[in-house]
């Protein structure tokens, strides 16, 4: 009878468990999908550097999964409290009939375990499908041959998911049992009679606080866009935006009702008077909850959009910004030994493995970056504070064209008295561009040169970190002028043959030149090593951001849905009164639909608008660190959150409608 009662209760109350089931199933699917990444066989073919990156990512995801499981446990507890509140009379009836609290607790625990097991099975099924797409994306992100992808079921991820699932239900069972043992019978039997009143606020103060909220948010965004995520201003920005959101929701009900009441045709149309009072009551009572939800939604959109923006940039940047398989620089020319000659001398089999290469020379004169920056207000990062005193590198037209031919780029052509500037470094690019816009002449080797074009070239000469953005400004001059300058460094860029053993060749370089790197007598880098380390970091950050963002969105939507269902349960007597006054079922359902829709949409709009500014500020910091331009990609994250919103909204509306239909709509 005990198990029959559990099955019967679950079947009878299935609509009460919709949000509960949905949250658990989505959480389980995400747990499995992200924890199964390491089981993809294609990842075993990664290089040692990239393998280390994926291992780090999996460790972080594993730790985050435990932390998120605890957070989700409290969300599930919140859902369970709604279900208990919904069935207080039933619980009171059990107690009236003499059932002890241990047996009552066992029934409720049995119900949530039964629903939980079903959500675990469904969630694992969704997670297995989701993990295949996620594994394919992982192979693309970490620059591995996608043909190595294969369908796989991760037993380890299944075990990890079950462990996280057990953590959630361990917390739920403890809290659920505690709640039942402390409840009083009289509270259970009279729970539906308790109600809530809408407090009146001073209109003048409400409008003043509402205007203050808008001012705080605008000022916070302005400071953020002006100063970025600096340590000095970030706390001020967080306080301003946080206070702005809090004041907005605190005063929104009074402001909204004041405006609507002035338009009698709208206010007294249908059930609008009831609708706006209900919305106002919810905003006034739950402004702290809505503020927290808006903050969490904002955080989830920022991390999710940042992750997708970074992923979108990675593959394009990888192919575009590393045009060479190997780059070697010999600074400070002394014995006139070229990179190829040095490799042969030191036992590095480089030339035999190159299908094409180009060797060039950098020259210097007394011309400095300070000469380029002259007359400008220059603000450089601390790492570049001595740059104005540094000499500008020069390269001959022929040597520059060698690098362009190696990249299949169009070569340049200079007259004997012309020059060009190549620049890709973000922190100096604007100053170089301003210099060129002035069409300034320069004097090199006793000869005056005029500018050929007023925009800097944007070509990769040296493929070192920061990839594609490391040229602070290189002046390209005719060969005749370059021959009169002082040679400063040799440069070699090369492309490997198809059958080259890249790992062996790089080990030879490390063995021969590791000591030379310390004293900076040689600098060398390969495309594979840069991809592995540079893009490996990006991959780890992007996947962790996506994981956290998705889980935060599910938590927010679960809390929103449960908040609405709880409010509907508390106010079902009001809907019953509307029915007695002559309102038909369609009018009541439309009112309920608009009420829940408003409660869902308001925090979403706030989070979406603010996330665009904050995500841009975050990406600016990433761009500054990695010296690259990352486009803002909000479309994917917005699409994901809208789809999840629709699913949760439909589930919430249908469950809320069921609560009202029970005794109100005939």
Tab-separated table of N, CA and C in Angstrom, residues 317-327 355-358 360 362 395 398-412 422 424 457-464 467-471 476 491-495 527:
chain	number	residue	atom	x	y	z
A	317	UNK	N	40.668	32.960	-36.081
A	317	UNK	CA	41.941	33.577	-35.727
A	317	UNK	C	43.099	32.611	-35.926
A	318	UNK	N	42.865	31.358	-35.611
A	318	UNK	CA	43.921	30.362	-35.681
A	318	UNK	C	44.461	30.215	-37.104
A	319	UNK	N	43.555	30.159	-38.045
A	319	UNK	CA	43.982	29.973	-39.436
A	319	UNK	C	44.492	31.260	-40.068
A	320	UNK	N	43.922	32.392	-39.641
A	320	UNK	CA	44.259	33.666	-40.254
A	320	UNK	C	45.551	34.257	-39.716
A	321	UNK	N	45.791	34.084	-38.424
A	321	UNK	CA	46.860	34.828	-37.774
A	321	UNK	C	48.163	34.054	-37.625
A	322	UNK	N	48.195	32.791	-37.973
A	322	UNK	CA	49.445	32.028	-37.902
A	322	UNK	C	49.741	31.485	-39.296
A	323	UNK	N	50.263	32.326	-40.168
A	323	UNK	CA	50.482	31.891	-41.550
A	323	UNK	C	51.727	31.028	-41.731
A	324	UNK	N	52.571	30.929	-40.689
A	324	UNK	CA	53.827	30.191	-40.812
A	324	UNK	C	53.839	29.007	-39.852
A	325	UNK	N	54.508	27.928	-40.269
A	325	UNK	CA	54.658	26.766	-39.394
A	325	UNK	C	55.749	26.980	-38.358
A	326	UNK	N	56.760	27.753	-38.704
A	326	UNK	CA	57.863	28.008	-37.774
A	326	UNK	C	58.384	29.426	-37.992
A	327	UNK	N	58.739	30.093	-36.905
A	327	UNK	CA	59.317	31.433	-36.959
A	327	UNK	C	60.532	31.466	-36.043
A	355	UNK	N	59.305	23.088	-46.912
A	355	UNK	CA	58.959	23.099	-48.336
A	355	UNK	C	59.113	24.501	-48.916
A	356	UNK	N	59.013	25.500	-48.038
A	356	UNK	CA	59.184	26.890	-48.475
A	356	UNK	C	59.551	27.727	-47.259
A	357	UNK	N	60.343	28.768	-47.485
A	357	UNK	CA	60.728	29.641	-46.374
A	357	UNK	C	61.208	30.971	-46.934
A	358	UNK	N	61.347	31.939	-46.037
A	358	UNK	CA	61.905	33.233	-46.420
A	358	UNK	C	62.717	33.767	-45.252
A	360	UNK	N	64.616	37.248	-43.807
A	360	UNK	CA	64.613	38.696	-43.949
A	360	UNK	C	65.460	39.317	-42.846
A	362	UNK	N	65.788	42.756	-40.217
A	362	UNK	CA	65.268	43.974	-39.609
A	362	UNK	C	66.419	44.963	-39.439
A	395	UNK	N	62.239	47.486	-42.508
A	395	UNK	CA	62.387	46.307	-43.357
A	395	UNK	C	62.375	46.762	-44.804
A	398	UNK	N	61.895	44.372	-50.538
A	398	UNK	CA	62.082	42.995	-51.011
A	398	UNK	C	61.857	41.983	-49.892
A	399	UNK	N	62.414	42.255	-48.708
A	399	UNK	CA	62.248	41.329	-47.588
A	399	UNK	C	60.787	41.233	-47.151
A	400	UNK	N	60.098	42.362	-47.137
A	400	UNK	CA	58.687	42.352	-46.761
A	400	UNK	C	57.879	41.536	-47.768
A	401	UNK	N	58.176	41.708	-49.045
A	401	UNK	CA	57.446	40.969	-50.079
A	401	UNK	C	57.723	39.469	-50.006
A	402	UNK	N	58.906	39.094	-49.513
A	402	UNK	CA	59.182	37.669	-49.310
A	402	UNK	C	58.164	37.054	-48.345
A	403	UNK	N	57.870	37.789	-47.267
A	403	UNK	CA	56.912	37.292	-46.284
A	403	UNK	C	55.498	37.254	-46.865
A	404	UNK	N	55.173	38.230	-47.702
A	404	UNK	CA	53.844	38.263	-48.306
A	404	UNK	C	53.660	37.104	-49.291
A	405	UNK	N	54.677	36.810	-50.075
A	405	UNK	CA	54.603	35.699	-51.029
A	405	UNK	C	54.419	34.384	-50.278
A	406	UNK	N	55.102	34.252	-49.132
A	406	UNK	CA	54.981	33.038	-48.331
A	406	UNK	C	53.563	32.859	-47.800
A	407	UNK	N	52.842	33.972	-47.621
A	407	UNK	CA	51.457	33.930	-47.136
A	407	UNK	C	50.435	33.947	-48.276
A	408	UNK	N	50.918	33.955	-49.516
A	408	UNK	CA	50.041	34.109	-50.681
A	408	UNK	C	49.302	35.441	-50.663
A	409	UNK	N	49.977	36.470	-50.140
A	409	UNK	CA	49.444	37.825	-50.110
A	409	UNK	C	50.039	38.638	-51.255
A	410	UNK	N	49.338	39.691	-51.627
A	410	UNK	CA	49.789	40.550	-52.713
A	410	UNK	C	51.002	41.377	-52.272
A	411	UNK	N	52.106	41.379	-53.037
A	411	UNK	CA	53.281	42.172	-52.650
A	411	UNK	C	53.038	43.666	-52.849
A	412	UNK	N	53.888	44.478	-52.224
A	412	UNK	CA	53.775	45.926	-52.340
A	412	UNK	C	54.785	46.434	-53.356
A	422	UNK	N	53.669	49.063	-41.372
A	422	UNK	CA	52.858	47.903	-41.006
A	422	UNK	C	52.658	47.920	-39.493
A	424	UNK	N	49.997	46.137	-36.225
A	424	UNK	CA	48.863	45.307	-35.805
A	424	UNK	C	48.617	45.379	-34.303
A	457	UNK	N	49.439	49.144	-42.983
A	457	UNK	CA	49.244	47.767	-43.421
A	457	UNK	C	48.916	46.921	-42.193
A	458	UNK	N	48.213	45.853	-42.412
A	458	UNK	CA	47.816	44.989	-41.290
A	458	UNK	C	48.200	43.551	-41.619
A	459	UNK	N	49.505	43.314	-41.731
A	459	UNK	CA	50.017	42.008	-42.125
A	459	UNK	C	50.841	41.392	-40.996
A	460	UNK	N	50.839	40.070	-40.939
A	460	UNK	CA	51.617	39.361	-39.927
A	460	UNK	C	53.030	39.118	-40.446
A	461	UNK	N	53.986	39.743	-39.790
A	461	UNK	CA	55.387	39.539	-40.157
A	461	UNK	C	56.004	38.468	-39.265
A	462	UNK	N	55.745	38.575	-37.965
A	462	UNK	CA	56.249	37.600	-36.998
A	462	UNK	C	55.056	36.985	-36.275
A	463	UNK	N	54.950	35.665	-36.304
A	463	UNK	CA	53.809	34.977	-35.689
A	463	UNK	C	54.121	34.570	-34.261
A	464	UNK	N	54.414	35.556	-33.423
A	464	UNK	CA	54.613	35.311	-32.004
A	464	UNK	C	53.396	35.803	-31.235
A	467	UNK	N	49.284	36.614	-30.956
A	467	UNK	CA	49.188	36.178	-32.342
A	467	UNK	C	48.487	37.219	-33.202
A	468	UNK	N	49.123	37.588	-34.294
A	468	UNK	CA	48.511	38.494	-35.252
A	468	UNK	C	48.383	39.914	-34.777
A	469	UNK	N	48.950	40.246	-33.618
A	469	UNK	CA	48.774	41.606	-33.093
A	469	UNK	C	50.016	42.058	-32.339
A	470	UNK	N	51.183	41.679	-32.851
A	470	UNK	CA	52.408	41.967	-32.105
A	470	UNK	C	53.305	43.009	-32.769
A	471	UNK	N	52.889	43.521	-33.914
A	471	UNK	CA	53.714	44.504	-34.622
A	471	UNK	C	53.330	45.903	-34.161
A	476	UNK	N	58.370	50.117	-43.757
A	476	UNK	CA	58.838	49.452	-44.970
A	476	UNK	C	59.413	50.523	-45.905
A	491	UNK	N	65.307	37.282	-39.491
A	491	UNK	CA	63.997	36.650	-39.345
A	491	UNK	C	63.857	35.525	-40.351
A	492	UNK	N	63.383	34.369	-39.878
A	492	UNK	CA	63.054	33.262	-40.777
A	492	UNK	C	61.629	32.823	-40.507
A	493	UNK	N	60.830	32.752	-41.567
A	493	UNK	CA	59.500	32.159	-41.503
A	493	UNK	C	59.466	31.005	-42.487
A	494	UNK	N	58.900	29.876	-42.075
A	494	UNK	CA	58.909	28.716	-42.950
A	494	UNK	C	57.645	27.887	-42.885
A	495	UNK	N	57.434	27.091	-43.941
A	495	UNK	CA	56.307	26.167	-44.016
A	495	UNK	C	56.856	24.747	-44.098
A	527	UNK	N	53.919	26.878	-35.066
A	527	UNK	CA	52.475	27.076	-35.135
A	527	UNK	C	51.739	26.126	-34.197
